[in-house]
Amino acid sequence: MPRHKAAPAATTLIENVSIGPVTADDLVHVTKLDARITGTAKPDYWNRLFEGAKADPPTQVFLVAKCEARLIGFIVGEIRAWEFGSAPCGWIFAITVEPDARLASIGSRLFDAVCARFRDAGVTKVRTMIARDSQLILSFFRSQGMMAGPFVELEKDLDE
Amino acid sequence: MKLQIATRHALFAILELASQPDRQMSAAEIADKYELSPNHLAKVLRTLGRAGMVEASRGVGGGYRFCGNAKRLNLLDIIAIFEPIGPTAAGAREAGDDTREGQALRQVLNEIEDSTRATLSSITVDTMLKLVRRTPAEGATQRKAAGAR
């Protein structure tokens, strides 16, 4: 039976956490944190998202959570219009929280912060896409009130 | 998708108990709210107790209490105690399975089952309680529908 026993009391990290835009100095920590969680280092990818957020902050959002100067999480999103026939909406591409800082609402604060940016930019809908077997991250977005949307993701192996 | 009666009893019991985790509730109290058979619910609660999701205390003022982690326990964890949720292929071979048509049909059914499992396993008890709070009460829904006519 997976993880149904009561967890130890969540840390009270939340009061010491600040959320703000990513800086160039944060990128190495973002890359390391992501690589530890996903097993793949993608410095160029994070750098490209950083440059995008720097160039167009109203529509490209890259925020980090820090606790006493230590980076403990980040979220990346962007407002896109008319792709797949959709009216402008906010997309969340990535969210990660340090495993030892989870269950302290850091992810929720990052999610709320990016949604606030989207709202300020005038969009009323937020979307994301998650692998079906990523149960933890799916649960996180569900806990934020996200439900299945009207689109179906389809794919095909090109060597068929 | 239709859930078995025992599964629905279990889900209602867990949601009711988890909504007031500091309170002990009797099977009769829960059965009354959801119009369930108290005897059937008592059996289901014993099963949930063996699974470590609820605790029972006997005597005056006794009853059941939720003892899981509402942010980690998900709907699939609860449902899987009472009924299988795909893949149906596990061990049970069906006529036509070995044909290309049978395999193609299996692919489509697997897609549906994978999606069902992903949905159920991503919704925790805590998320369900949030959904419940956002859902208008039945009377309010009916009044709204009547007002719209």
mmCIF file with all atom_site columns, C-alpha atoms in Angstrom, chain A residues 1-7 102-103 105 132-133 135-136 138-140 142-147 152 154, chain B residues 51-53 67-69 71-74 77 81 111 114-115 118-119 121-124 127 130-131 134:
data_model
loop_
_atom_site.group_PDB
_atom_site.id
_atom_site.type_symbol
_atom_site.label_atom_id
_atom_site.label_alt_id
_atom_site.label_comp_id
_atom_site.label_asym_id
_atom_site.label_entity_id
_atom_site.label_seq_id
_atom_site.pdbx_PDB_ins_code
_atom_site.Cartn_x
_atom_site.Cartn_y
_atom_site.Cartn_z
_atom_site.occupancy
_atom_site.B_iso_or_equiv
_atom_site.pdbx_formal_charge
_atom_site.auth_seq_id
_atom_site.auth_comp_id
_atom_site.auth_asym_id
_atom_site.auth_atom_id
_atom_site.pdbx_PDB_model_num
ATOM 1  C CA . MET A 1 1   ? 0.000   0.000  0.000   1.00 0.00 ? 1   MET A CA 1
ATOM 2  C CA . PRO A 1 2   ? 1.699   3.233  -1.103  1.00 0.00 ? 2   PRO A CA 1
ATOM 3  C CA . ARG A 1 3   ? 2.388   5.998  1.405   1.00 0.00 ? 3   ARG A CA 1
ATOM 4  C CA . HIS A 1 4   ? -0.907  6.255  3.246   1.00 0.00 ? 4   HIS A CA 1
ATOM 5  C CA . LYS A 1 5   ? 0.414   6.575  6.783   1.00 0.00 ? 5   LYS A CA 1
ATOM 6  C CA . ALA A 1 6   ? 0.502   10.012 8.336   1.00 0.00 ? 6   ALA A CA 1
ATOM 7  C CA . ALA A 1 7   ? 3.653   11.895 7.382   1.00 0.00 ? 7   ALA A CA 1
ATOM 8  C CA . ARG A 1 102 ? 7.928   19.305 0.070   1.00 0.00 ? 102 ARG A CA 1
ATOM 9  C CA . LEU A 1 103 ? 4.589   19.263 1.925   1.00 0.00 ? 103 LEU A CA 1
ATOM 10 C CA . SER A 1 105 ? 3.171   24.553 0.425   1.00 0.00 ? 105 SER A CA 1
ATOM 11 C CA . ARG A 1 132 ? 0.324   9.848  -16.959 1.00 0.00 ? 132 ARG A CA 1
ATOM 12 C CA . ASP A 1 133 ? 2.758   7.929  -14.788 1.00 0.00 ? 133 ASP A CA 1
ATOM 13 C CA . GLN A 1 135 ? 1.637   10.428 -10.114 1.00 0.00 ? 135 GLN A CA 1
ATOM 14 C CA . LEU A 1 136 ? 3.172   12.908 -7.660  1.00 0.00 ? 136 LEU A CA 1
ATOM 15 C CA . LEU A 1 138 ? -0.282  14.982 -11.333 1.00 0.00 ? 138 LEU A CA 1
ATOM 16 C CA . SER A 1 139 ? -1.521  14.923 -7.738  1.00 0.00 ? 139 SER A CA 1
ATOM 17 C CA . PHE A 1 140 ? 0.072   18.291 -7.104  1.00 0.00 ? 140 PHE A CA 1
ATOM 18 C CA . ARG A 1 142 ? -4.971  18.255 -9.046  1.00 0.00 ? 142 ARG A CA 1
ATOM 19 C CA . SER A 1 143 ? -4.578  19.640 -5.532  1.00 0.00 ? 143 SER A CA 1
ATOM 20 C CA . GLN A 1 144 ? -4.422  23.120 -7.069  1.00 0.00 ? 144 GLN A CA 1
ATOM 21 C CA . GLY A 1 145 ? -7.870  22.569 -8.545  1.00 0.00 ? 145 GLY A CA 1
ATOM 22 C CA . MET A 1 146 ? -6.792  21.604 -12.073 1.00 0.00 ? 146 MET A CA 1
ATOM 23 C CA . MET A 1 147 ? -9.054  19.158 -13.913 1.00 0.00 ? 147 MET A CA 1
ATOM 24 C CA . VAL A 1 152 ? -6.443  15.286 -25.960 1.00 0.00 ? 152 VAL A CA 1
ATOM 25 C CA . LEU A 1 154 ? -1.910  12.377 -29.281 1.00 0.00 ? 154 LEU A CA 1
ATOM 26 C CA . ALA B 2 51  ? -5.569  -1.532 5.371   1.00 0.00 ? 51  ALA B CA 1
ATOM 27 C CA . GLY B 2 52  ? -4.430  1.047  7.964   1.00 0.00 ? 52  GLY B CA 1
ATOM 28 C CA . MET B 2 53  ? -6.634  3.841  6.645   1.00 0.00 ? 53  MET B CA 1
ATOM 29 C CA . CYS B 2 67  ? -5.529  7.815  10.285  1.00 0.00 ? 67  CYS B CA 1
ATOM 30 C CA . GLY B 2 68  ? -3.991  8.165  6.830   1.00 0.00 ? 68  GLY B CA 1
ATOM 31 C CA . ASN B 2 69  ? -2.165  11.037 5.162   1.00 0.00 ? 69  ASN B CA 1
ATOM 32 C CA . LYS B 2 71  ? -2.298  14.522 0.964   1.00 0.00 ? 71  LYS B CA 1
ATOM 33 C CA . ARG B 2 72  ? -0.856  11.169 -0.099  1.00 0.00 ? 72  ARG B CA 1
ATOM 34 C CA . LEU B 2 73  ? -3.710  8.655  0.019   1.00 0.00 ? 73  LEU B CA 1
ATOM 35 C CA . ASN B 2 74  ? -5.423  8.673  -3.370  1.00 0.00 ? 74  ASN B CA 1
ATOM 36 C CA . ASP B 2 77  ? -5.381  3.280  -3.230  1.00 0.00 ? 77  ASP B CA 1
ATOM 37 C CA . ILE B 2 81  ? -8.807  -2.663 -2.026  1.00 0.00 ? 81  ILE B CA 1
ATOM 38 C CA . GLU B 2 111 ? -5.355  3.501  -23.347 1.00 0.00 ? 111 GLU B CA 1
ATOM 39 C CA . ASP B 2 114 ? -4.267  3.866  -18.281 1.00 0.00 ? 114 ASP B CA 1
ATOM 40 C CA . SER B 2 115 ? -6.167  7.118  -18.357 1.00 0.00 ? 115 SER B CA 1
ATOM 41 C CA . ALA B 2 118 ? -3.879  8.086  -13.927 1.00 0.00 ? 118 ALA B CA 1
ATOM 42 C CA . THR B 2 119 ? -6.964  10.095 -12.995 1.00 0.00 ? 119 THR B CA 1
ATOM 43 C CA . SER B 2 121 ? -4.226  7.886  -8.650  1.00 0.00 ? 121 SER B CA 1
ATOM 44 C CA . SER B 2 122 ? -3.736  11.638 -9.046  1.00 0.00 ? 122 SER B CA 1
ATOM 45 C CA . ILE B 2 123 ? -6.700  12.647 -6.895  1.00 0.00 ? 123 ILE B CA 1
ATOM 46 C CA . THR B 2 124 ? -5.855  12.496 -3.217  1.00 0.00 ? 124 THR B CA 1
ATOM 47 C CA . THR B 2 127 ? -8.014  17.109 -3.223  1.00 0.00 ? 127 THR B CA 1
ATOM 48 C CA . LYS B 2 130 ? -11.408 20.523 -1.736  1.00 0.00 ? 130 LYS B CA 1
ATOM 49 C CA . LEU B 2 131 ? -13.630 19.419 -4.650  1.00 0.00 ? 131 LEU B CA 1
ATOM 50 C CA . ARG B 2 134 ? -16.303 23.724 -4.156  1.00 0.00 ? 134 ARG B CA 1
#
